[in-house]
């Protein structure tokens, strides 16, 4: 009999998932479980960057006693942008991805982004390319869409979702263009713009963005906060 050589399958890329958190006890455990189920053996680590949440989100994560789930509990530092900057800097996987832990972004969609990194440096979840959608209240989704048109016009780049906040990036590209620690969601606009200037190859991947599952939104629950952030984004 003839023994056929075995066909070696390439090892899946190791993935680091970074999630900033503040008072996310209603969602964090489910978010972690869904990420683990979606990524399976390709998951290298989940890094939860928690700003010492009063609802003890950080403790819920620690109590999981999962070697693949790490907590960065920040006692004297605050803010979304700086949390993501710290988390992505510490990530050790070949692919680094990040998303909110409020389940407004389906954790399972991480897989869609990672698949698109074949031939690309960066894959970004987009609500505004064919197949994407924003299912939040109409006033909120409309204002977000208008702001993205404004941003695309000002910055002169053929890119659609400047405020996505959902991305998967090869580690070398992440090190080449790290995230800014300043501000709130405007970090993403500046990062995408810097990536285009660095000639990194990006692709937008459609996804369905919805309302957070539980807890209180840091922006949508207060129109005044939303308006203030919009002005800051536009100025930046």
PDB file of N, CA, C and O in Angstrom, residues 28-29 31-37 40 43-48 58-71:
ATOM      1  N   UNK A  28     -20.617  41.925  30.636  1.00  0.00           N
ATOM      2  CA  UNK A  28     -19.236  41.502  30.428  1.00  0.00           C
ATOM      3  C   UNK A  28     -19.068  39.988  30.355  1.00  0.00           C
ATOM      4  O   UNK A  28     -18.330  39.468  29.507  1.00  0.00           O
ATOM      5  N   UNK A  29     -19.745  39.239  31.211  1.00  0.00           N
ATOM      6  CA  UNK A  29     -19.574  37.782  31.216  1.00  0.00           C
ATOM      7  C   UNK A  29     -20.104  37.182  29.916  1.00  0.00           C
ATOM      8  O   UNK A  29     -19.454  36.322  29.296  1.00  0.00           O
ATOM      9  N   UNK A  31     -20.400  38.706  27.043  1.00  0.00           N
ATOM     10  CA  UNK A  31     -19.513  39.124  25.961  1.00  0.00           C
ATOM     11  C   UNK A  31     -18.294  38.216  25.881  1.00  0.00           C
ATOM     12  O   UNK A  31     -17.893  37.778  24.790  1.00  0.00           O
ATOM     13  N   UNK A  32     -17.701  37.911  27.022  1.00  0.00           N
ATOM     14  CA  UNK A  32     -16.522  37.038  27.057  1.00  0.00           C
ATOM     15  C   UNK A  32     -16.875  35.640  26.560  1.00  0.00           C
ATOM     16  O   UNK A  32     -16.143  35.037  25.759  1.00  0.00           O
ATOM     17  N   UNK A  33     -17.983  35.101  27.025  1.00  0.00           N
ATOM     18  CA  UNK A  33     -18.382  33.758  26.622  1.00  0.00           C
ATOM     19  C   UNK A  33     -18.615  33.679  25.119  1.00  0.00           C
ATOM     20  O   UNK A  33     -18.197  32.703  24.459  1.00  0.00           O
ATOM     21  N   UNK A  34     -19.252  34.701  24.552  1.00  0.00           N
ATOM     22  CA  UNK A  34     -19.547  34.686  23.116  1.00  0.00           C
ATOM     23  C   UNK A  34     -18.277  34.843  22.282  1.00  0.00           C
ATOM     24  O   UNK A  34     -18.146  34.237  21.214  1.00  0.00           O
ATOM     25  N   UNK A  35     -17.333  35.640  22.765  1.00  0.00           N
ATOM     26  CA  UNK A  35     -16.054  35.771  22.057  1.00  0.00           C
ATOM     27  C   UNK A  35     -15.316  34.437  22.051  1.00  0.00           C
ATOM     28  O   UNK A  35     -14.798  33.999  21.020  1.00  0.00           O
ATOM     29  N   UNK A  36     -15.268  33.783  23.192  1.00  0.00           N
ATOM     30  CA  UNK A  36     -14.569  32.505  23.285  1.00  0.00           C
ATOM     31  C   UNK A  36     -15.204  31.459  22.368  1.00  0.00           C
ATOM     32  O   UNK A  36     -14.507  30.689  21.704  1.00  0.00           O
ATOM     33  N   UNK A  37     -16.522  31.447  22.333  1.00  0.00           N
ATOM     34  CA  UNK A  37     -17.213  30.475  21.493  1.00  0.00           C
ATOM     35  C   UNK A  37     -16.971  30.770  20.015  1.00  0.00           C
ATOM     36  O   UNK A  37     -16.777  29.851  19.211  1.00  0.00           O
ATOM     37  N   UNK A  40     -12.833  30.259  19.350  1.00  0.00           N
ATOM     38  CA  UNK A  40     -12.296  28.936  19.613  1.00  0.00           C
ATOM     39  C   UNK A  40     -10.803  28.940  19.882  1.00  0.00           C
ATOM     40  O   UNK A  40     -10.283  29.760  20.642  1.00  0.00           O
ATOM     41  N   UNK A  43      -8.322  32.052  19.662  1.00  0.00           N
ATOM     42  CA  UNK A  43      -8.273  33.101  20.690  1.00  0.00           C
ATOM     43  C   UNK A  43      -7.008  32.955  21.528  1.00  0.00           C
ATOM     44  O   UNK A  43      -6.774  31.930  22.161  1.00  0.00           O
ATOM     45  N   UNK A  44      -6.198  33.995  21.535  1.00  0.00           N
ATOM     46  CA  UNK A  44      -4.993  34.008  22.359  1.00  0.00           C
ATOM     47  C   UNK A  44      -5.278  34.600  23.729  1.00  0.00           C
ATOM     48  O   UNK A  44      -4.843  34.068  24.756  1.00  0.00           O
ATOM     49  N   UNK A  45      -6.042  35.712  23.744  1.00  0.00           N
ATOM     50  CA  UNK A  45      -6.336  36.371  25.016  1.00  0.00           C
ATOM     51  C   UNK A  45      -7.477  37.360  24.842  1.00  0.00           C
ATOM     52  O   UNK A  45      -7.726  37.863  23.745  1.00  0.00           O
ATOM     53  N   UNK A  46      -8.165  37.606  25.928  1.00  0.00           N
ATOM     54  CA  UNK A  46      -9.124  38.710  26.037  1.00  0.00           C
ATOM     55  C   UNK A  46      -8.588  39.638  27.112  1.00  0.00           C
ATOM     56  O   UNK A  46      -8.308  39.198  28.232  1.00  0.00           O
ATOM     57  N   UNK A  47      -8.435  40.910  26.765  1.00  0.00           N
ATOM     58  CA  UNK A  47      -7.942  41.897  27.719  1.00  0.00           C
ATOM     59  C   UNK A  47      -9.072  42.878  28.020  1.00  0.00           C
ATOM     60  O   UNK A  47      -9.510  43.629  27.139  1.00  0.00           O
ATOM     61  N   UNK A  48      -9.566  42.847  29.246  1.00  0.00           N
ATOM     62  CA  UNK A  48     -10.597  43.792  29.689  1.00  0.00           C
ATOM     63  C   UNK A  48      -9.895  44.930  30.417  1.00  0.00           C
ATOM     64  O   UNK A  48      -9.246  44.713  31.445  1.00  0.00           O
ATOM     65  N   UNK A  58     -14.702  44.616  36.985  1.00  0.00           N
ATOM     66  CA  UNK A  58     -13.380  43.988  37.043  1.00  0.00           C
ATOM     67  C   UNK A  58     -13.374  42.720  37.894  1.00  0.00           C
ATOM     68  O   UNK A  58     -12.712  41.734  37.574  1.00  0.00           O
ATOM     69  N   UNK A  59     -14.151  42.726  38.983  1.00  0.00           N
ATOM     70  CA  UNK A  59     -14.189  41.558  39.870  1.00  0.00           C
ATOM     71  C   UNK A  59     -14.909  40.383  39.210  1.00  0.00           C
ATOM     72  O   UNK A  59     -14.501  39.222  39.373  1.00  0.00           O
ATOM     73  N   UNK A  60     -15.966  40.677  38.454  1.00  0.00           N
ATOM     74  CA  UNK A  60     -16.659  39.614  37.736  1.00  0.00           C
ATOM     75  C   UNK A  60     -15.714  38.903  36.780  1.00  0.00           C
ATOM     76  O   UNK A  60     -15.757  37.677  36.646  1.00  0.00           O
ATOM     77  N   UNK A  61     -14.860  39.677  36.119  1.00  0.00           N
ATOM     78  CA  UNK A  61     -13.907  39.085  35.181  1.00  0.00           C
ATOM     79  C   UNK A  61     -12.845  38.284  35.930  1.00  0.00           C
ATOM     80  O   UNK A  61     -12.508  37.163  35.537  1.00  0.00           O
ATOM     81  N   UNK A  62     -12.321  38.844  37.009  1.00  0.00           N
ATOM     82  CA  UNK A  62     -11.318  38.121  37.798  1.00  0.00           C
ATOM     83  C   UNK A  62     -11.874  36.802  38.330  1.00  0.00           C
ATOM     84  O   UNK A  62     -11.167  35.786  38.368  1.00  0.00           O
ATOM     85  N   UNK A  63     -13.145  36.813  38.733  1.00  0.00           N
ATOM     86  CA  UNK A  63     -13.756  35.624  39.321  1.00  0.00           C
ATOM     87  C   UNK A  63     -13.980  34.492  38.319  1.00  0.00           C
ATOM     88  O   UNK A  63     -14.324  33.369  38.715  1.00  0.00           O
ATOM     89  N   UNK A  64     -13.807  34.775  37.030  1.00  0.00           N
ATOM     90  CA  UNK A  64     -13.917  33.718  36.027  1.00  0.00           C
ATOM     91  C   UNK A  64     -12.734  32.757  36.114  1.00  0.00           C
ATOM     92  O   UNK A  64     -12.829  31.604  35.686  1.00  0.00           O
ATOM     93  N   UNK A  65     -11.595  33.251  36.617  1.00  0.00           N
ATOM     94  CA  UNK A  65     -10.376  32.442  36.760  1.00  0.00           C
ATOM     95  C   UNK A  65     -10.033  31.741  35.441  1.00  0.00           C
ATOM     96  O   UNK A  65      -9.735  30.538  35.412  1.00  0.00           O
ATOM     97  N   UNK A  66     -10.113  32.513  34.376  1.00  0.00           N
ATOM     98  CA  UNK A  66      -9.828  31.989  33.043  1.00  0.00           C
ATOM     99  C   UNK A  66      -8.445  32.478  32.613  1.00  0.00           C
ATOM    100  O   UNK A  66      -8.212  33.690  32.531  1.00  0.00           O
ATOM    101  N   UNK A  67      -7.508  31.575  32.318  1.00  0.00           N
ATOM    102  CA  UNK A  67      -6.151  32.002  31.969  1.00  0.00           C
ATOM    103  C   UNK A  67      -6.079  32.826  30.682  1.00  0.00           C
ATOM    104  O   UNK A  67      -5.089  33.537  30.465  1.00  0.00           O
ATOM    105  N   UNK A  68      -7.097  32.735  29.849  1.00  0.00           N
ATOM    106  CA  UNK A  68      -7.092  33.510  28.611  1.00  0.00           C
ATOM    107  C   UNK A  68      -7.737  34.885  28.768  1.00  0.00           C
ATOM    108  O   UNK A  68      -7.749  35.677  27.830  1.00  0.00           O
ATOM    109  N   UNK A  69      -8.287  35.152  29.937  1.00  0.00           N
ATOM    110  CA  UNK A  69      -8.976  36.424  30.170  1.00  0.00           C
ATOM    111  C   UNK A  69      -8.209  37.229  31.212  1.00  0.00           C
ATOM    112  O   UNK A  69      -8.011  36.778  32.342  1.00  0.00           O
ATOM    113  N   UNK A  70      -7.767  38.407  30.824  1.00  0.00           N
ATOM    114  CA  UNK A  70      -6.948  39.248  31.684  1.00  0.00           C
ATOM    115  C   UNK A  70      -7.675  40.558  31.994  1.00  0.00           C
ATOM    116  O   UNK A  70      -8.427  41.067  31.170  1.00  0.00           O
ATOM    117  N   UNK A  71      -7.417  41.094  33.169  1.00  0.00           N
ATOM    118  CA  UNK A  71      -8.010  42.364  33.578  1.00  0.00           C
ATOM    119  C   UNK A  71      -6.909  43.390  33.799  1.00  0.00           C
ATOM    120  O   UNK A  71      -5.950  43.125  34.536  1.00  0.00           O
TER     121      UNK A  71
END
